[in-house]
Short mmCIF file of C-alpha atoms in Angstrom, two decimals:
data_model
loop_
_atom_site.label_atom_id
_atom_site.label_comp_id
_atom_site.label_asym_id
_atom_site.label_seq_id
_atom_site.Cartn_x
_atom_site.Cartn_y
_atom_site.Cartn_z
CA UNK A 1 93.57 82.18 92.14
CA UNK A 2 94.08 79.42 89.59
CA UNK A 3 95.08 81.99 86.97
CA UNK A 4 97.45 83.76 89.37
CA UNK A 5 99.13 80.50 90.32
CA UNK A 6 99.65 79.58 86.68
CA UNK A 7 101.09 83.01 85.95
CA UNK A 8 103.44 82.65 88.92
CA UNK A 9 104.71 79.31 87.61
CA UNK A 10 105.03 80.58 84.04
CA UNK A 11 106.97 83.64 85.22
CA UNK A 12 109.42 81.41 87.09
CA UNK A 13 109.91 79.08 84.13
CA UNK A 14 110.60 82.09 81.87
CA UNK A 15 112.95 83.93 84.21
CA UNK A 16 114.73 80.97 85.84
CA UNK A 17 114.34 78.08 83.43
CA UNK A 18 115.42 75.41 82.84
CA UNK A 19 113.82 74.61 86.18
CA UNK A 20 112.33 71.43 87.66
CA UNK A 21 108.90 70.91 89.17
CA UNK A 22 110.46 70.51 92.61
CA UNK A 23 112.29 73.83 92.28
CA UNK A 24 109.08 75.48 91.03
CA UNK A 25 107.23 74.32 94.13
CA UNK A 26 110.01 75.58 96.39
CA UNK A 27 110.26 79.01 94.73
CA UNK A 28 106.53 79.57 94.22
CA UNK A 29 105.34 78.35 97.61
CA UNK A 30 102.74 76.18 95.85
CA UNK A 31 102.16 72.51 96.59
CA UNK A 32 103.85 69.88 94.45
CA UNK A 33 100.46 68.71 93.15
CA UNK A 34 99.40 72.25 92.19
CA UNK A 35 102.65 72.77 90.30
CA UNK A 36 102.25 69.42 88.54
CA UNK A 37 98.70 70.30 87.44
CA UNK A 38 99.80 73.70 86.13
CA UNK A 39 102.83 72.30 84.30
CA UNK A 40 100.67 69.61 82.68
CA UNK A 41 98.33 72.30 81.34
CA UNK A 42 101.25 74.35 80.02
CA UNK A 43 102.73 71.26 78.36
CA UNK A 44 99.38 70.40 76.80
CA UNK A 45 99.08 73.95 75.43
CA UNK A 46 102.66 73.65 74.11
CA UNK A 47 103.72 76.81 75.97
CA UNK A 48 106.33 74.89 77.96
CA UNK A 49 108.56 72.02 76.91
CA UNK A 50 110.62 69.44 78.80
CA UNK A 51 114.33 68.74 78.52
CA UNK A 52 116.21 65.52 79.13
CA UNK A 53 116.11 64.30 82.76
CA UNK A 54 119.19 65.22 84.80
CA UNK A 55 120.71 63.57 87.84
CA UNK A 56 119.71 64.93 91.25
CA UNK A 57 121.72 64.74 94.46
CA UNK A 58 118.60 63.54 96.23
CA UNK A 59 115.81 61.35 94.89
CA UNK A 60 114.73 60.82 91.30
CA UNK A 61 116.14 62.52 88.23
CA UNK A 62 114.67 65.96 87.68
CA UNK A 63 113.09 67.01 84.40
CA UNK A 64 113.99 70.58 83.38
CA UNK A 65 111.20 72.80 82.08
CA UNK A 66 111.60 75.77 79.75
CA UNK A 67 109.40 78.04 77.65
CA UNK A 68 108.83 76.81 74.11
CA UNK A 69 110.08 80.18 72.92
CA UNK A 70 111.08 79.22 69.36
CA UNK A 71 107.48 78.43 68.45
CA UNK A 72 105.66 81.42 69.94
CA UNK A 73 105.52 84.72 68.08
CA UNK A 74 105.02 88.43 68.58
CA UNK A 75 104.69 91.39 66.23
CA UNK A 76 106.68 94.54 66.96
CA UNK A 77 105.65 97.85 65.37
CA UNK A 78 107.65 101.11 65.34
CA UNK A 79 105.79 104.36 64.61
CA UNK A 80 107.77 107.50 63.82
CA UNK A 81 107.12 110.71 61.90
CA UNK A 82 107.86 109.43 58.41
CA UNK A 83 107.83 105.66 58.62
CA UNK A 84 106.14 102.71 60.21
CA UNK A 85 108.20 99.56 60.55
CA UNK A 86 107.02 96.12 61.58
CA UNK A 87 108.65 92.77 62.31
CA UNK A 88 107.75 89.27 63.42
CA UNK A 89 109.86 87.74 66.19
CA UNK A 90 109.77 84.45 67.99
CA UNK A 91 110.16 84.50 71.75
CA UNK A 92 113.92 83.99 71.36
CA UNK A 93 114.04 87.41 69.64
CA UNK A 94 114.91 85.85 66.28
CA UNK A 95 113.45 88.13 63.60
CA UNK A 96 111.53 86.21 60.97
CA UNK A 97 109.89 89.01 58.92
CA UNK A 98 110.67 92.71 58.53
CA UNK A 99 108.62 95.33 56.66
CA UNK A 100 108.41 99.10 56.51
CA UNK A 101 106.30 101.82 54.93
CA UNK A 102 107.76 105.29 54.37
CA UNK A 103 105.60 108.38 53.94
CA UNK A 104 106.32 112.05 53.29
CA UNK A 105 103.62 112.98 55.76
CA UNK A 106 100.72 111.28 57.50
CA UNK A 107 97.66 113.07 56.17
CA UNK A 108 95.31 112.20 59.05
CA UNK A 109 94.92 109.82 61.97
CA UNK A 110 93.28 107.12 59.86
CA UNK A 111 96.33 107.20 57.58
CA UNK A 112 98.48 106.04 60.52
CA UNK A 113 96.08 103.23 61.41
CA UNK A 114 95.72 102.13 57.78
CA UNK A 115 99.48 101.93 57.40
CA UNK A 116 99.90 99.98 60.64
CA UNK A 117 97.16 97.55 59.61
CA UNK A 118 98.66 96.99 56.17
CA UNK A 119 101.95 95.95 57.80
CA UNK A 120 100.26 93.74 60.39
CA UNK A 121 98.17 92.06 57.69
CA UNK A 122 101.27 91.21 55.68
CA UNK A 123 103.16 89.95 58.72
CA UNK A 124 100.26 87.74 59.83
CA UNK A 125 100.22 86.29 56.31
CA UNK A 126 103.85 85.21 56.80
CA UNK A 127 103.49 83.92 60.38
CA UNK A 128 104.21 80.16 60.57
CA UNK A 129 101.32 79.49 62.97
CA UNK A 130 98.96 82.34 63.84
CA UNK A 131 97.55 80.36 66.76
CA UNK A 132 100.99 80.82 68.36
CA UNK A 133 100.94 84.62 67.92
CA UNK A 134 100.68 86.13 71.40
CA UNK A 135 100.28 89.84 70.81
CA UNK A 136 101.34 93.08 69.16
CA UNK A 137 103.73 95.58 70.74
CA UNK A 138 103.94 99.17 69.50
CA UNK A 139 106.88 101.51 70.05
CA UNK A 140 106.06 105.18 69.45
CA UNK A 141 108.29 108.23 68.96
CA UNK A 142 106.00 110.45 71.00
CA UNK A 143 103.95 110.78 74.17
CA UNK A 144 101.92 107.69 74.99
CA UNK A 145 99.18 106.83 77.47
CA UNK A 146 100.28 103.22 77.84
CA UNK A 147 97.42 102.40 80.24
CA UNK A 148 94.75 103.08 77.64
CA UNK A 149 96.73 102.47 74.44
CA UNK A 150 96.53 106.08 73.23
CA UNK A 151 99.24 107.97 71.36
CA UNK A 152 98.89 111.40 72.92
CA UNK A 153 101.03 113.12 70.31
CA UNK A 154 101.32 111.05 67.13
CA UNK A 155 104.59 111.79 65.26
CA UNK A 156 103.99 114.27 62.47
CA UNK A 157 100.35 114.88 63.40
CA UNK A 158 100.71 117.51 66.11
CA UNK A 159 98.83 117.39 69.39
CA UNK A 160 96.07 115.07 68.21
CA UNK A 161 95.51 111.99 70.40
CA UNK A 162 95.19 108.73 68.50
CA UNK A 163 93.54 105.71 70.11
CA UNK A 164 95.36 102.73 68.67
CA UNK A 165 94.99 99.76 71.00
CA UNK A 166 91.21 99.45 70.88
CA UNK A 167 90.78 99.38 67.07
CA UNK A 168 93.70 96.97 66.62
CA UNK A 169 92.48 94.58 69.31
CA UNK A 170 88.99 94.68 67.78
CA UNK A 171 90.34 93.97 64.30
CA UNK A 172 92.88 91.24 65.12
CA UNK A 173 91.80 89.72 68.44
CA UNK A 174 95.33 89.85 69.90
CA UNK A 175 96.35 91.89 72.94
CA UNK A 176 98.03 95.15 71.93
CA UNK A 177 100.53 97.05 74.10
CA UNK A 178 101.75 100.60 73.40
CA UNK A 179 104.73 102.47 74.86
CA UNK A 180 107.07 105.40 74.19
CA UNK A 181 110.41 104.51 72.55
CA UNK A 182 112.72 105.88 75.27
CA UNK A 183 110.62 104.34 78.04
CA UNK A 184 110.91 101.00 76.27
CA UNK A 185 114.67 101.36 75.91
CA UNK A 186 115.01 102.15 79.63
CA UNK A 187 112.85 99.17 80.58
CA UNK A 188 114.83 96.88 78.30
CA UNK A 189 118.24 98.00 79.53
CA UNK A 190 117.11 97.88 83.17
CA UNK A 191 115.89 94.32 82.74
CA UNK A 192 118.86 92.68 81.03
CA UNK A 193 121.11 95.35 79.55
CA UNK A 194 123.69 97.89 80.67
CA UNK A 195 121.39 99.16 83.46
CA UNK A 196 120.64 95.72 84.90
CA UNK A 197 122.63 96.48 88.06
CA UNK A 198 120.95 99.86 88.54
CA UNK A 199 117.96 100.60 90.79
CA UNK A 200 117.54 104.30 90.00
CA UNK A 201 118.49 105.58 86.56
CA UNK A 202 117.79 108.10 83.85
CA UNK A 203 117.95 107.40 80.12
CA UNK A 204 118.51 110.38 77.81
CA UNK A 205 118.21 109.98 74.06
CA UNK A 206 119.66 112.91 72.08
CA UNK A 207 118.50 112.13 68.56
CA UNK A 208 116.15 113.59 65.94
CA UNK A 209 114.26 114.70 69.01
CA UNK A 210 115.25 114.47 72.66
CA UNK A 211 113.54 112.11 75.06
CA UNK A 212 114.12 110.69 78.49
CA UNK A 213 112.94 108.01 80.87
CA UNK A 214 113.13 107.77 84.66
CA UNK A 215 113.42 104.49 86.57
CA UNK A 216 112.99 104.44 90.37
CA UNK A 217 113.36 101.15 92.24
CA UNK A 218 113.42 99.50 88.79
CA UNK A 219 109.94 100.90 88.05
CA UNK A 220 109.20 103.33 85.23
CA UNK A 221 107.99 106.77 86.35
CA UNK A 222 105.53 108.25 83.84
CA UNK A 223 103.94 111.12 85.74
CA UNK A 224 100.32 112.23 85.94
CA UNK A 225 99.96 112.82 82.19
CA UNK A 226 102.75 110.52 80.96
CA UNK A 227 105.11 113.49 80.46
CA UNK A 228 107.75 112.56 83.06
CA UNK A 229 111.16 112.28 81.43
CA UNK A 230 110.44 114.65 78.52
CA UNK A 231 113.99 115.92 78.75
CA UNK A 232 113.81 117.72 75.40
CA UNK A 233 111.60 120.39 76.92
CA UNK A 234 113.99 121.23 79.76
CA UNK A 235 114.42 125.02 79.55
CA UNK A 236 118.08 125.40 78.55
CA UNK A 237 118.41 128.56 76.46
CA UNK A 238 117.63 132.22 77.12
CA UNK A 239 117.94 135.58 75.39
CA UNK A 240 118.50 135.36 71.66
CA UNK A 241 119.03 131.61 71.97
CA UNK A 242 115.50 131.05 73.38
CA UNK A 243 113.92 129.76 70.18
CA UNK A 244 110.29 128.73 69.76
CA UNK A 245 109.73 125.01 70.31
CA UNK A 246 107.06 122.88 68.66
CA UNK A 247 105.58 122.38 72.15
CA UNK A 248 104.64 126.08 72.16
CA UNK A 249 107.24 127.15 74.72
CA UNK A 250 110.61 128.86 74.31
CA UNK A 251 114.18 127.84 75.03
CA UNK A 252 113.68 124.05 75.13
CA UNK A 253 116.79 121.90 74.84
CA UNK A 254 115.46 120.22 71.71
CA UNK A 255 115.37 123.51 69.76
CA UNK A 256 119.17 123.49 69.40
CA UNK A 257 120.61 120.23 70.75
CA UNK A 258 118.55 117.78 68.66
CA UNK A 259 119.01 116.83 65.02
CA UNK A 260 115.57 118.24 64.17
CA UNK A 261 116.42 121.48 65.99
CA UNK A 262 119.63 121.87 63.99
CA UNK A 263 117.71 121.35 60.78
CA UNK A 264 114.71 123.53 61.66
CA UNK A 265 116.52 126.47 63.20
CA UNK A 266 119.93 126.43 61.53
CA UNK A 267 119.28 124.67 58.24
CA UNK A 268 122.01 122.11 58.81
CA UNK A 269 121.85 118.33 59.07
CA UNK A 270 123.72 116.38 61.72
CA UNK A 271 126.30 114.92 59.33
CA UNK A 272 127.22 118.30 57.91
CA UNK A 273 127.25 119.89 61.38
CA UNK A 274 129.62 117.20 62.64
CA UNK A 275 131.92 117.71 59.65
CA UNK A 276 132.01 121.49 60.20
CA UNK A 277 132.78 121.08 63.90
CA UNK A 278 135.60 118.66 63.17
CA UNK A 279 136.95 121.06 60.55
CA UNK A 280 136.99 123.79 63.21
CA UNK A 281 134.50 126.01 61.36
CA UNK A 282 134.00 128.94 63.83
CA UNK A 283 130.20 129.29 63.69
CA UNK A 284 129.69 125.54 64.08
CA UNK A 285 132.20 125.38 66.94
CA UNK A 286 130.29 128.14 68.73
CA UNK A 287 127.01 126.27 68.25
CA UNK A 288 128.58 123.01 69.44
CA UNK A 289 129.84 124.79 72.55
CA UNK A 290 126.32 126.05 73.32
CA UNK A 291 124.95 122.53 72.95
CA UNK A 292 127.63 121.02 75.19
CA UNK A 293 127.15 123.65 77.91
CA UNK A 294 123.35 123.28 77.79
CA UNK A 295 123.63 119.49 78.12
CA UNK A 296 126.04 119.79 81.05
CA UNK A 297 123.73 122.15 82.90
CA UNK A 298 120.57 120.19 82.16
CA UNK A 299 122.01 116.77 83.01
CA UNK A 300 123.69 118.15 86.14
CA UNK A 301 120.43 119.61 87.40
CA UNK A 302 118.47 116.44 86.65
CA UNK A 303 121.05 114.36 88.53
CA UNK A 304 120.76 116.71 91.50
CA UNK A 305 116.94 116.57 91.46
CA UNK A 306 116.60 112.79 91.04
CA UNK A 307 119.85 111.41 92.49
CA UNK A 308 120.15 108.40 90.11
CA UNK A 309 122.93 105.82 90.31
CA UNK A 310 123.25 105.77 86.50
CA UNK A 311 122.60 108.12 83.60
CA UNK A 312 122.60 106.45 80.19
CA UNK A 313 123.22 108.68 77.17
CA UNK A 314 122.31 107.51 73.69
CA UNK A 315 121.06 108.70 70.31
CA UNK A 316 122.54 109.92 67.02
CA UNK A 317 123.81 113.24 68.37
CA UNK A 318 125.71 111.48 71.15
CA UNK A 319 127.07 108.99 68.64
CA UNK A 320 128.24 111.73 66.25
CA UNK A 321 130.36 113.34 68.97
CA UNK A 322 131.04 110.28 71.12
CA UNK A 323 134.79 110.87 71.20
CA UNK A 324 134.52 114.45 72.47
CA UNK A 325 131.08 115.19 73.93
CA UNK A 326 130.67 112.08 76.06
CA UNK A 327 134.07 112.44 77.84
CA UNK A 328 133.39 116.15 78.29
CA UNK A 329 130.07 115.44 80.00
CA UNK A 330 131.57 112.67 82.12
CA UNK A 331 134.43 114.85 83.33
CA UNK A 332 132.56 118.15 83.79
CA UNK A 333 129.24 117.16 85.37
CA UNK A 334 130.61 115.75 88.67
CA UNK A 335 132.06 119.18 89.49
CA UNK A 336 128.66 120.79 88.91
CA UNK A 337 126.63 118.64 91.29
CA UNK A 338 126.64 118.11 95.09
CA UNK A 339 129.25 115.73 96.45
CA UNK A 340 126.48 113.44 97.65
CA UNK A 341 125.42 112.86 94.01
CA UNK A 342 128.87 112.30 92.50
CA UNK A 343 128.85 108.52 92.60
CA UNK A 344 126.54 108.57 89.60
CA UNK A 345 127.78 106.59 86.60
CA UNK A 346 127.36 108.45 83.30
CA UNK A 347 127.50 105.86 80.53
CA UNK A 348 127.11 105.93 76.76
CA UNK A 349 125.17 103.24 74.93
CA UNK A 350 126.45 103.16 71.38
CA UNK A 351 124.22 100.50 69.85
CA UNK A 352 120.51 100.44 70.56
CA UNK A 353 118.24 97.46 69.92
CA UNK A 354 116.01 97.84 66.88
CA UNK A 355 112.79 99.47 68.00
CA UNK A 356 110.59 96.72 66.57
CA UNK A 357 112.49 94.38 68.93
CA UNK A 358 111.79 96.71 71.84
CA UNK A 359 108.12 96.70 70.83
CA UNK A 360 108.12 92.90 70.67
CA UNK A 361 109.61 92.78 74.18
CA UNK A 362 106.45 94.50 75.45
CA UNK A 363 104.43 91.41 74.60
CA UNK A 364 106.88 89.06 76.31
CA UNK A 365 106.91 91.29 79.38
CA UNK A 366 103.12 90.96 79.68
CA UNK A 367 102.91 87.26 78.78
CA UNK A 368 105.47 86.32 81.43
CA UNK A 369 104.78 89.06 84.00
CA UNK A 370 104.74 88.10 87.66
CA UNK A 371 101.15 88.13 88.95
CA UNK A 372 100.09 91.27 90.76
CA UNK A 373 99.24 91.00 94.43
CA UNK A 374 95.59 91.92 95.20
CA UNK A 375 95.43 95.19 97.06
CA UNK A 376 98.95 96.24 96.10
CA UNK A 377 99.64 99.66 94.62
#
């Protein structure tokens, strides 16, 4: 109970600070003495700091409390198919260190872990005060079992699960949190970004690959095997366009509509494809039309199935054709879905946070999480 009460107070200071002890007692439902004891501990541990007293309409001046965010640190790691990037942030999201390692190919699972550890080692060596380091967040371009810290499909390694949380926690002694990149983006934008006013939304990233995330009542939906939202494997193409996907199936959206699909199946990079489309090259225009129609159909069906209030589109493919593809989707999809679903807002996020920052946010989310209620689901 003592731990839960402290977490409740810390969560309030983080989300609503600067906040006084009186306000903490009112909002938490705890007694004034309990709040005072908790705040004293947090001040002693230098997790919280006090501001200058301010006048109150009633009674004594109130002393505002806030998280000492400039002097607490987190490491954010991004793992993708050909690079691992790491950064050190303070709790104000100021980046203090940034490193990356590029590889042609990860040779084996240990190669991934060795590369991650080499980056973490170097970052720890540059951390102002390692006693103030609160954890490591990992953002992965691939399927993740976030509950157990397992990368179910490590980028570039095929369908070979990689346990990453356990060895890193054993080696460094810090808590480690692991999540998929699109899930992290959806969580971040739903907390304090362009989806902050949304309760039910879908995030679709059309990039090197294609990923998605589903939020219901502001909670991430992962599915039984953490596959919910894998929009890239929506079956979108048939006949001669039903190409083999790396997942082992045929006709997946990612085989044609992603940057990797363009490269693998048509031998053309995104920049060149964009240039050919804008130059009205017939074959590229035909391919662009197939991509646009497939996206319309897929997004329209997903909206009908899930009835979100927002759909956020992002990624390099969306950015390349932002002036044509985004308006086309926004204008065409409402006519393809039931009237009851047409209030959906289809938005385009042009600039995404750096993924090491998204990874770092995982640590803050856990450090300042509201306490769970015993017996709740």
